[in-house]
CSV table of C-alpha atoms in Angstrom, one decimal:
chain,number,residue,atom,x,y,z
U,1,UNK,CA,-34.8,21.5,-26.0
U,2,UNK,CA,-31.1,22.8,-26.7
U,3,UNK,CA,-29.1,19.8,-27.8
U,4,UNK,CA,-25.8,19.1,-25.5
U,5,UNK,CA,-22.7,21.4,-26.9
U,6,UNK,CA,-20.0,19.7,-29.1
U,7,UNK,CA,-16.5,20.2,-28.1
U,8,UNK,CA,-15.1,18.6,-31.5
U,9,UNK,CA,-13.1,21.6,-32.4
U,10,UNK,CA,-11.3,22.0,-29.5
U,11,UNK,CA,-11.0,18.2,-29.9
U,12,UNK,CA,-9.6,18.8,-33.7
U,13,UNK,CA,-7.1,21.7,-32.7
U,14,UNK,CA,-5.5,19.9,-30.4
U,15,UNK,CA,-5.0,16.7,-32.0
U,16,UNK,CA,-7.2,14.4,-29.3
U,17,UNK,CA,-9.5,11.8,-29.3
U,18,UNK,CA,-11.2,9.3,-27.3
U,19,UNK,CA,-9.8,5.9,-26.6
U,20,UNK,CA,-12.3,3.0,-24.8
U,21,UNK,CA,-10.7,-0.4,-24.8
U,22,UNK,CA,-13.5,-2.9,-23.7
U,23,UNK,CA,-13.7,-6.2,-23.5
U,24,UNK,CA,-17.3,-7.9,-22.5
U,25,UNK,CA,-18.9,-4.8,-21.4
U,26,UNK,CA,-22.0,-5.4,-24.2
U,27,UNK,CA,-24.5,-4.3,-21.7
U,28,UNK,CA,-22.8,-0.5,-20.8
U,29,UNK,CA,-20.6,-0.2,-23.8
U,30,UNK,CA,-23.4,1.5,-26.3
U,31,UNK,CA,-24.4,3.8,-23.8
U,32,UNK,CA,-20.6,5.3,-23.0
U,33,UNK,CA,-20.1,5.2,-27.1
U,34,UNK,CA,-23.4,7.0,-27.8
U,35,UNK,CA,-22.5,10.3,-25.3
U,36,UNK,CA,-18.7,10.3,-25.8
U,37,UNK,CA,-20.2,10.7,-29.3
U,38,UNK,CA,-22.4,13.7,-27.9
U,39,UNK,CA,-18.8,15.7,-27.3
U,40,UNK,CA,-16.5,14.4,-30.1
U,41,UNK,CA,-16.6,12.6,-32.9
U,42,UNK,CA,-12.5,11.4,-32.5
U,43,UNK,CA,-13.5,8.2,-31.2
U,44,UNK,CA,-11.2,5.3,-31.1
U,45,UNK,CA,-12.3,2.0,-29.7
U,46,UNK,CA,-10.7,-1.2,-29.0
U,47,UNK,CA,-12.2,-4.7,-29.0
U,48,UNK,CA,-9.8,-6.4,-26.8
U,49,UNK,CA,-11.3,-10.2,-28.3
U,50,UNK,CA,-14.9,-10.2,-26.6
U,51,UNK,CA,-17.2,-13.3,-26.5
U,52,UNK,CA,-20.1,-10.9,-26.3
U,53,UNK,CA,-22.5,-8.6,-28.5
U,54,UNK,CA,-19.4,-6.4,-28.2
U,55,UNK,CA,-19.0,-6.9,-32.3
U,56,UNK,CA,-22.6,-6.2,-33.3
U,57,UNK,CA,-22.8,-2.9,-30.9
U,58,UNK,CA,-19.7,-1.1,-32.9
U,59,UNK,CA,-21.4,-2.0,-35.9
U,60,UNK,CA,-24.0,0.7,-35.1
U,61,UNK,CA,-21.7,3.0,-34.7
U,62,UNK,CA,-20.0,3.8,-38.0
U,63,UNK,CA,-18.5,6.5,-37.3
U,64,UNK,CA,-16.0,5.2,-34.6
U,65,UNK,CA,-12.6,3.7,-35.0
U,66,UNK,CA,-12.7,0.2,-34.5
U,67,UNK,CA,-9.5,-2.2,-33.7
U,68,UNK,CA,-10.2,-5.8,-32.9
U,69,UNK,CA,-8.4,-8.5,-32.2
U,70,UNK,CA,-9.0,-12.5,-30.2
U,71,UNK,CA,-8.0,-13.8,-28.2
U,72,UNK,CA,-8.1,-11.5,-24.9
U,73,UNK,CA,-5.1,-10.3,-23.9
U,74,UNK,CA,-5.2,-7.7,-21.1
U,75,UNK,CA,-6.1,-4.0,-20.6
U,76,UNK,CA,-1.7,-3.0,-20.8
U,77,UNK,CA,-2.4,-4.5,-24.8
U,78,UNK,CA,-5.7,-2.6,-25.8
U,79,UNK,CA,-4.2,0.7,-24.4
U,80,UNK,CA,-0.5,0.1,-25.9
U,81,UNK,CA,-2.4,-1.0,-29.2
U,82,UNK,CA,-4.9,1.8,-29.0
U,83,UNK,CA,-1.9,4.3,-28.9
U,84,UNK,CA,0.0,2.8,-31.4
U,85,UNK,CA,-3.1,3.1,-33.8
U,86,UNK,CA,-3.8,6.9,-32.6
U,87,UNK,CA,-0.5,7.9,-32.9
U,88,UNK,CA,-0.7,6.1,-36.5
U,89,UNK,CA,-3.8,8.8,-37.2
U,90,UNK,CA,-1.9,11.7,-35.9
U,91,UNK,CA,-3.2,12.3,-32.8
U,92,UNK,CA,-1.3,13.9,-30.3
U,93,UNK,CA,-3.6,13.3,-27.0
U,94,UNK,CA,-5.7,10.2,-26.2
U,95,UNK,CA,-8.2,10.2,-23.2
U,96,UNK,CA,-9.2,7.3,-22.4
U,97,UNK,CA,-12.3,6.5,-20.8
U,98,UNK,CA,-13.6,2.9,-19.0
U,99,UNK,CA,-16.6,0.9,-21.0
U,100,UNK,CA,-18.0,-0.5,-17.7
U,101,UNK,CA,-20.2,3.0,-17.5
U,102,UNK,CA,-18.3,4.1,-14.2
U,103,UNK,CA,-17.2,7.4,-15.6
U,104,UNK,CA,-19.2,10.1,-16.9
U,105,UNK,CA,-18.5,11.1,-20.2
U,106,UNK,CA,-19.5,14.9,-19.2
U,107,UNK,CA,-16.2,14.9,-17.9
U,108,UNK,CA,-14.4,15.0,-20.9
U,109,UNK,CA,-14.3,19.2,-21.0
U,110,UNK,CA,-12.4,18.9,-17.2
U,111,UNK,CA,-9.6,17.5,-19.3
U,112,UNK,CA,-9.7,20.0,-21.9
U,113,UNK,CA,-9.1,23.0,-19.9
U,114,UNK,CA,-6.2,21.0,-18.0
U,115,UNK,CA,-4.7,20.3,-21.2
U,116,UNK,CA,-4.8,23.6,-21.6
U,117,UNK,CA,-2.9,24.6,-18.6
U,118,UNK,CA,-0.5,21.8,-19.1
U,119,UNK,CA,0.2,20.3,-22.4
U,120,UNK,CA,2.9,18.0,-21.7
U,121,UNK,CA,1.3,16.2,-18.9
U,122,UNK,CA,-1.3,13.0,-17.9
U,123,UNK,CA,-3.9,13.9,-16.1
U,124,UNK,CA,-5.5,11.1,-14.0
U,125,UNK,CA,-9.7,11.5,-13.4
U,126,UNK,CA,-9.0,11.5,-9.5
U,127,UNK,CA,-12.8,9.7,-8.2
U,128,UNK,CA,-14.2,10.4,-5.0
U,129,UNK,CA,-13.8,7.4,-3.5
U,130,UNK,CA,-15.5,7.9,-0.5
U,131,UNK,CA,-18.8,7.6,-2.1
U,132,UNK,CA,-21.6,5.4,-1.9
U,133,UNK,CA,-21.4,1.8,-3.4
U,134,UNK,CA,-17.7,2.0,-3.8
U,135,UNK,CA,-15.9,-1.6,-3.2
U,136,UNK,CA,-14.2,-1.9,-0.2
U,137,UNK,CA,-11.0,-3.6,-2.0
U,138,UNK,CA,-11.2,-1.4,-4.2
U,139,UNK,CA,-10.3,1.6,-1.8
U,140,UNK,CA,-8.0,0.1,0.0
U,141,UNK,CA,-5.6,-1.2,-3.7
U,142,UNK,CA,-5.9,2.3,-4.6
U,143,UNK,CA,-4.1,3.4,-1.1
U,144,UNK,CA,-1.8,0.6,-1.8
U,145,UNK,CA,-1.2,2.4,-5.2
U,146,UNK,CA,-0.9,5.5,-3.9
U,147,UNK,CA,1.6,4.8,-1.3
U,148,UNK,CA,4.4,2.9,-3.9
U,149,UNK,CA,3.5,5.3,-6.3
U,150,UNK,CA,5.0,8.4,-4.0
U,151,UNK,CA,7.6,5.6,-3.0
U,152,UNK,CA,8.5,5.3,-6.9
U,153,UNK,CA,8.4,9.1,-7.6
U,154,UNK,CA,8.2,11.1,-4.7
U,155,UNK,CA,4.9,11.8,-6.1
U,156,UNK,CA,1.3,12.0,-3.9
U,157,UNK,CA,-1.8,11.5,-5.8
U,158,UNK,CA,-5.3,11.2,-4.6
U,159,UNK,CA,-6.4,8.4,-7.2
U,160,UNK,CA,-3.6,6.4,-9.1
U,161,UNK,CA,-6.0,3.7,-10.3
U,162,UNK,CA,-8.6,5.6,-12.5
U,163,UNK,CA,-9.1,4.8,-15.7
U,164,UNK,CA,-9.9,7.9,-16.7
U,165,UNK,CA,-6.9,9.8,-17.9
U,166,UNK,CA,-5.0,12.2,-20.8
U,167,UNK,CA,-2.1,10.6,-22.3
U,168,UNK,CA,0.3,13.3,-23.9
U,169,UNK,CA,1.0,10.6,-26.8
U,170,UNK,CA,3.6,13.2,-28.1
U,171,UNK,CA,5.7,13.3,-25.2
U,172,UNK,CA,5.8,9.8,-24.7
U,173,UNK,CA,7.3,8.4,-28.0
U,174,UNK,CA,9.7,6.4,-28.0
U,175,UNK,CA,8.8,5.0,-24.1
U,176,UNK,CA,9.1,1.3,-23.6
U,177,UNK,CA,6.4,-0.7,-22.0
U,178,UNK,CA,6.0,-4.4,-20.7
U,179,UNK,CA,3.6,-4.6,-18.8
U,180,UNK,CA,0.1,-6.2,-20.2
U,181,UNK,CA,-2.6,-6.6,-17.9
U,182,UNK,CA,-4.2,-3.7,-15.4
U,183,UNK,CA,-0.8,-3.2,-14.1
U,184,UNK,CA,0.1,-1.4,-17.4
U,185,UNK,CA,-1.4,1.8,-15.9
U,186,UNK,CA,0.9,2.1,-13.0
U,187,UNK,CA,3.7,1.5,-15.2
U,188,UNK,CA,3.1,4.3,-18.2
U,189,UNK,CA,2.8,7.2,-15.0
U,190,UNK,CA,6.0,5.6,-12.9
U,191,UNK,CA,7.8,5.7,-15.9
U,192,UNK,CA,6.2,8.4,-17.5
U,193,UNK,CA,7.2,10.8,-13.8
U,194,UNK,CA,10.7,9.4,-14.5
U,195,UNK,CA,11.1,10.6,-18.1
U,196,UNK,CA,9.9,14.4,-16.5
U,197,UNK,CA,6.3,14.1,-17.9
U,198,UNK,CA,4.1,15.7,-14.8
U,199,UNK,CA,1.3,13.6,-13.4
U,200,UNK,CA,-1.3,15.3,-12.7
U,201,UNK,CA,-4.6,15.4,-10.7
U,202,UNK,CA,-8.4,16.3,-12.4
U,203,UNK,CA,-11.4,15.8,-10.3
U,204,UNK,CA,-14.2,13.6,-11.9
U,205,UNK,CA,-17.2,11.6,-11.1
U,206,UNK,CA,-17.5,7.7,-10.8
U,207,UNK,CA,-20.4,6.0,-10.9
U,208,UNK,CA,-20.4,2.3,-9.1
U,209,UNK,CA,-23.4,0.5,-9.4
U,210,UNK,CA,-25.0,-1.9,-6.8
U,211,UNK,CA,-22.2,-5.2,-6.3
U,212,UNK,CA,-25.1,-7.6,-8.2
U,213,UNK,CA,-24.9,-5.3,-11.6
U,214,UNK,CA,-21.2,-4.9,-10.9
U,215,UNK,CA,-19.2,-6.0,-14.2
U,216,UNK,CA,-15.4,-6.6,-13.5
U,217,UNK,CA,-12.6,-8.1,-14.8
U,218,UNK,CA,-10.3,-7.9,-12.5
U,219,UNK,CA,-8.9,-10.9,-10.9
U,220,UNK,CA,-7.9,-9.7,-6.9
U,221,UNK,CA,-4.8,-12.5,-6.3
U,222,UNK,CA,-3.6,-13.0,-10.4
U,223,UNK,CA,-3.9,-9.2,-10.8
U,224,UNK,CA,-2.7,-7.9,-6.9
U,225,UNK,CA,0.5,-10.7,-7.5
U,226,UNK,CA,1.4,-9.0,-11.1
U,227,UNK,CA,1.3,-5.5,-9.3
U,228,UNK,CA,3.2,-6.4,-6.2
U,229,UNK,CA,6.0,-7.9,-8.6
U,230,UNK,CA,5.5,-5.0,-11.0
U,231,UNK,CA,6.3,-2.7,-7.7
U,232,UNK,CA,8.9,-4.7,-6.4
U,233,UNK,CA,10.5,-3.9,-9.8
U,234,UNK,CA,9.8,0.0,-9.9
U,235,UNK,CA,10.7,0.5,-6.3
U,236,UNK,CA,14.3,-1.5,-6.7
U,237,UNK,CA,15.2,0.9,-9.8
U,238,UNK,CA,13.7,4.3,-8.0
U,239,UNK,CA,15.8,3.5,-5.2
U,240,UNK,CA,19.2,2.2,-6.7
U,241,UNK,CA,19.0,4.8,-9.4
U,242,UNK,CA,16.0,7.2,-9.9
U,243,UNK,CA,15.9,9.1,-6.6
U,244,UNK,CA,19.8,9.5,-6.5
U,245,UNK,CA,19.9,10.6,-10.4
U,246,UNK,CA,17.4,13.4,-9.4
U,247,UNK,CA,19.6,14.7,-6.2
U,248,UNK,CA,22.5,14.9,-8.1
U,249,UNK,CA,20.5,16.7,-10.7
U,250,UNK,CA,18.4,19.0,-7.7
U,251,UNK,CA,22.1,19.6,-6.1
U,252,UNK,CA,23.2,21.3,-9.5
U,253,UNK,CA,20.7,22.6,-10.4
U,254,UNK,CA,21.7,26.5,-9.7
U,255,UNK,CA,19.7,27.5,-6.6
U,256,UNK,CA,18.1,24.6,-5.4
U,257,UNK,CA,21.5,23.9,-2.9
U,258,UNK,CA,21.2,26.8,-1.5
U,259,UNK,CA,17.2,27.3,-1.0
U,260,UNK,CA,17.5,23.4,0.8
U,261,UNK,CA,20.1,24.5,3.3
U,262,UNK,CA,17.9,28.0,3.6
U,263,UNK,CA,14.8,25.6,4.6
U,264,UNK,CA,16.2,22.7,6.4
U,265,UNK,CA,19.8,23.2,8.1
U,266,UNK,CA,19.5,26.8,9.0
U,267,UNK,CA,15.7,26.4,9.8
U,268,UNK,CA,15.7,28.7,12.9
U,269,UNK,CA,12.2,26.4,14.3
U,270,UNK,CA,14.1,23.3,14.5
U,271,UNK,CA,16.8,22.1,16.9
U,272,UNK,CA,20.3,21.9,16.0
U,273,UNK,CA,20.5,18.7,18.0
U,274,UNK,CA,17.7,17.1,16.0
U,275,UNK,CA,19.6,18.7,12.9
U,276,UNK,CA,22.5,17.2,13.3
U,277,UNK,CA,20.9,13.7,14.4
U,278,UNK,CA,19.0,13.8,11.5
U,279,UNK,CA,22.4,14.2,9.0
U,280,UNK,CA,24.2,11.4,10.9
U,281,UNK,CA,21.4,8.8,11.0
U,282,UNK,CA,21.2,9.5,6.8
U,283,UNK,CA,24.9,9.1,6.8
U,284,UNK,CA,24.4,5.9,8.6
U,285,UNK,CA,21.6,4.7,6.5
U,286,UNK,CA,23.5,5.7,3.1
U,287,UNK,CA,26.4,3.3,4.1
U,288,UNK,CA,24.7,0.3,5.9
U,289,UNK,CA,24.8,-2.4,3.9
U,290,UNK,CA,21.1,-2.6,2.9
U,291,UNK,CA,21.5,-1.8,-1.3
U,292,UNK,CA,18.2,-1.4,-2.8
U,293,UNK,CA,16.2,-0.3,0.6
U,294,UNK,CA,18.4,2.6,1.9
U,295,UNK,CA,16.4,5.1,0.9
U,296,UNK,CA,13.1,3.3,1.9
U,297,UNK,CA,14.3,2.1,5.1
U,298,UNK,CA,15.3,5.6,5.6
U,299,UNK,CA,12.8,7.3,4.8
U,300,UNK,CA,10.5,5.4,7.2
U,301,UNK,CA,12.3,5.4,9.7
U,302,UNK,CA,12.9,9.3,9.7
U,303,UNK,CA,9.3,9.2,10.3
U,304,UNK,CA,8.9,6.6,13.1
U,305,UNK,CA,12.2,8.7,15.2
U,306,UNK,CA,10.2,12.1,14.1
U,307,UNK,CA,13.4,13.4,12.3
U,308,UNK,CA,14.2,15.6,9.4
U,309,UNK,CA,13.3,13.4,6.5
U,310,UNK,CA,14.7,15.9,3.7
U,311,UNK,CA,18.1,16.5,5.5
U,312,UNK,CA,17.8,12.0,6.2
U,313,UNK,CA,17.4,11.4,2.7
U,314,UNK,CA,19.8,14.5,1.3
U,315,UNK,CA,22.5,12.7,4.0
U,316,UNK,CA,22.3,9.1,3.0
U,317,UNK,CA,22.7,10.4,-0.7
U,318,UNK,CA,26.3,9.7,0.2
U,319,UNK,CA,25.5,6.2,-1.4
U,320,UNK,CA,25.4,8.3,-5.3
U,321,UNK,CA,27.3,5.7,-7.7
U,322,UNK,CA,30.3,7.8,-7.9
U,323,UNK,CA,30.8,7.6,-3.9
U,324,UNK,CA,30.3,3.5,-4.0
U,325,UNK,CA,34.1,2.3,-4.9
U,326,UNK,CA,35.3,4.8,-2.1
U,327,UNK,CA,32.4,3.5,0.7
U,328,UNK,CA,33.5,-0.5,-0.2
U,329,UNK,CA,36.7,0.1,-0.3
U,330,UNK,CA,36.9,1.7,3.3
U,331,UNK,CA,33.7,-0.6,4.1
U,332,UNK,CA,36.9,-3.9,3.5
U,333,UNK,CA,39.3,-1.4,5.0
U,334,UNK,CA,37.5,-1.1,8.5
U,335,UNK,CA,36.0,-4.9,7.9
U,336,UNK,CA,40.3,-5.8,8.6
U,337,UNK,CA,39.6,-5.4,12.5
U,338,UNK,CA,37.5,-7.8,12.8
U,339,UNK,CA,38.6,-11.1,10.6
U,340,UNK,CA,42.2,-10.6,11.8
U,341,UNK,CA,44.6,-12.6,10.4
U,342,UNK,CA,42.4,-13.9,8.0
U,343,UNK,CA,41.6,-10.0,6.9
U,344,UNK,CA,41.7,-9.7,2.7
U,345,UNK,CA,41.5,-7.5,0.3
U,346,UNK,CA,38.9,-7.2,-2.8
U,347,UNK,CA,41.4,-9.6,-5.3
U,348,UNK,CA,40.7,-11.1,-8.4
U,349,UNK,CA,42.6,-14.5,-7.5
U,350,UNK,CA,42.6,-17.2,-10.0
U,351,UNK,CA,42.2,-19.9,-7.6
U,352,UNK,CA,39.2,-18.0,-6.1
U,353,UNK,CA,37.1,-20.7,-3.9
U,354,UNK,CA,34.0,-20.6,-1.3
U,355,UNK,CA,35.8,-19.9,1.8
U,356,UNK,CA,37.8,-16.9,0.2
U,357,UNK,CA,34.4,-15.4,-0.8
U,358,UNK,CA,33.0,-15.9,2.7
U,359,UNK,CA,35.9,-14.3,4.1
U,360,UNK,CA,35.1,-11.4,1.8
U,361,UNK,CA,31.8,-10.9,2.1
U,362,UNK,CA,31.9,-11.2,6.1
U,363,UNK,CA,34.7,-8.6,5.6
U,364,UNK,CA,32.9,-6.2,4.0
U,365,UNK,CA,29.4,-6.6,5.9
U,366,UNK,CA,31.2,-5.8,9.5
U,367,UNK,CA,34.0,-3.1,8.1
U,368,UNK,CA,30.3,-1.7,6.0
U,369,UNK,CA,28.4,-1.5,9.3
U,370,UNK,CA,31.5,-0.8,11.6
U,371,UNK,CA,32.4,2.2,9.0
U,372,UNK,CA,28.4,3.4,9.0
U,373,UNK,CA,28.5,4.0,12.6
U,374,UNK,CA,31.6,6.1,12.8
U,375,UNK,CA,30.9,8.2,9.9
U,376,UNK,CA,27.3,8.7,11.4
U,377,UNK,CA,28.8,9.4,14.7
U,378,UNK,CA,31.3,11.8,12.3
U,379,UNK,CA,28.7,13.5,10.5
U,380,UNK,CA,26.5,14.1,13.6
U,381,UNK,CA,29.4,16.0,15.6
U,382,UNK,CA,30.5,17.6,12.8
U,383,UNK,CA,27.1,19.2,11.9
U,384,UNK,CA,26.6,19.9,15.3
U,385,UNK,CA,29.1,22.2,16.2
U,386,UNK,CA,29.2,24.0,13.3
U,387,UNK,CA,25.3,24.8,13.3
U,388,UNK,CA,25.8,25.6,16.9
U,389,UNK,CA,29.1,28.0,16.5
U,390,UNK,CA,26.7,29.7,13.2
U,391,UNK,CA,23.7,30.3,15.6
U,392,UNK,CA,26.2,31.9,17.9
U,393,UNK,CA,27.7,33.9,15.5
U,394,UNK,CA,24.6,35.1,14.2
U,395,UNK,CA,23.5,38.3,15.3
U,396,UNK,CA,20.5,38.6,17.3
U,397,UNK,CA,17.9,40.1,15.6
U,398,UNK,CA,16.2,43.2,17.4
């Protein structure tokens, strides 16, 4: 019988090995070790301080990189640790791979022909996760993931919570990570999207045994509470920074202008009305006094009122940093009409006290929403009859 093919050398020319942080997983850990072993012999794994056989296992195996430490101290540490140590041995790719046995270490040659294709990428093992056995929470934390993963990057991705993935090591030196526990692994591909490193998709199989052999560390309200903070986090700086850097940057980027108008404003299958509604409510929504959730609140609600999300969002861009002073200053100019004789400007008084800074700030919130409305109002007219005098003007096509 023909023993199972090696990939080593395609492991060896391109600088990869295997990386399988564990911690308690005695009873599947040999097994994954013994036919990752079958396909490479790069094989790096970390001992995340286990209480169980863990220690005498690796000792069979002495042909595998072995990093220990105690106590325990999260998945985020073995993988940050386990990089740091691959890296230190020149490697320029890691794949890591689960020791609870749920992924199939015949896999690992789907990864080498998408390194292939793309070299500067992570590829995620996306799981059917429709299969049988699969937990229930399980399915629905990865549609959680999913959806403020596309929120953080603009990103969709079938399965954002495998464990099965290529890190392009190379491309991510010098990144800064904080994160320790399970969360870790939504934060290396939100930040790694952010730095321009693609995320991409691989197809693999998963394995979930019966819920009485089911091994799992993962602790639903600790672990859930770190992510929904870690999110919370991620979604603040996408909004207030990320997604406005990368407009400015799609804007001037030669081309891209012009093919977005090409798709969206002179779109002949779409109503100029609903064009034009769609510009003023973004224009609305990029001055309303919401910083940090514009462009989420936006975005959603473009979808509930069935509008043009790209021209909403491209719209309430006008909230880029270097339009702020102009919208806050204009935001405390309108804000005058309604405090009256009390009305103030922005000053830096030395006798400053609580009743000037509630005049401000009540100020600015009515002249912010009072200036929202007109420039929506504005910005829908305007679009409107100028898409409506080019349709005219257009000749009709025979």
């Amino acid at each position: 019988m023909a023993q199972t093919p090696t990939y080593d050398q395609q492991f060896i020319a391109r600088k990869i090995c295997v990386l399988i942080p564990t911690y308690n997983n005695a009873g599947t850990l040999g097994k994954v070790v013994t036919e990752v072993l079958t396909y490479t012999s790069h094989v790096i794994v970390v001992n995340d301080g286990s209480t169980d056989q863990t220690a005498q296992i690796l000792e069979q195996f002495p042909q595998v990189a072995v990093v220990s430490y105690t106590p325990n101290k999260g998945k985020g540490i073995a993988l940050r640790t386990g990089f740091k140590y691959a890296i230190a041995q020149g490697y320029d790719y890691a794949i890591t791979i689960d020791a609870d046995g749920q992924h199939f270490p015949d896999d690992l040659p789907v990864f080498l022909k998408k390194v292939e294709e793309e070299p500067n990428a992570i590829i995620i093992g996306a799981r059917n996760l429709q299969q049988e056995n699969m937990p229930g929470k399980n399915t629905f934390a990865n549609k959680f993931s999913n959806f403020w993963f596309y929120v953080e990057t603009g990103l969709k991705l079938p399965d954002t919570q495998s464990g099965f993935r290529l890190y392009p090591l190379h491309a991510m030196k010098g990144m800064k990570f904080f994160c320790n526990k399970y969360e870790f692994e939504i934060e290396v591909m939100v930040k790694s999207s952010w730095r321009g490193i693609k995320v991409l998709p691989a197809p693999v199989k998963v394995y979930y045994p019966p819920a009485e052999e089911r091994v799992s560390h993962f602790r639903p309200f600790k672990d859930f509470s770190r992510i929904g903070v870690l999110n919370t986090v991620l979604v603040t700086i996408a909004l207030a920074y990320i997604h406005p850097r990368n407009f400015v940057k799609f804007i001037f980027t030669k081309g891209n202008f012009k093919k977005m108008l090409q798709e969206h404003l002179f779109n002949k299958e779409e109503s100029t009305s609903r064009k034009a509604l769609s510009i003023g409510f973004g224009v609305f929504m990029g001055i309303i006094p919401i910083w940090g959730f514009q462009m989420l609140a936006a975005l959603a609600l473009a979808t509930l009122f069935r509008l043009n999300r790209a021209l909403v969002i491209v719209a309430a861009n006008i909230s880029i940093p270097p339009c702020i002073p102009v919208i806050v200053y204009l935001s405390f100019l309108m804000g005058r009409f309604w405090v009256k004789e009390d009305a103030t400007w922005v000053l830096f008084k030395k006798d400053l006290n609580l009743n000037d800074i509630y005049l401000n700030l009540y100020q600015y919130i009515t002249g912010s929403i009072t200036l929202a409305i007109v420039a929506g109002i504005l910005a829908w007219a305007i679009t409107y009859v100028l898409l409506a005098a080019f349709r005219k003007k257009r000749p009709a096509v025979i």
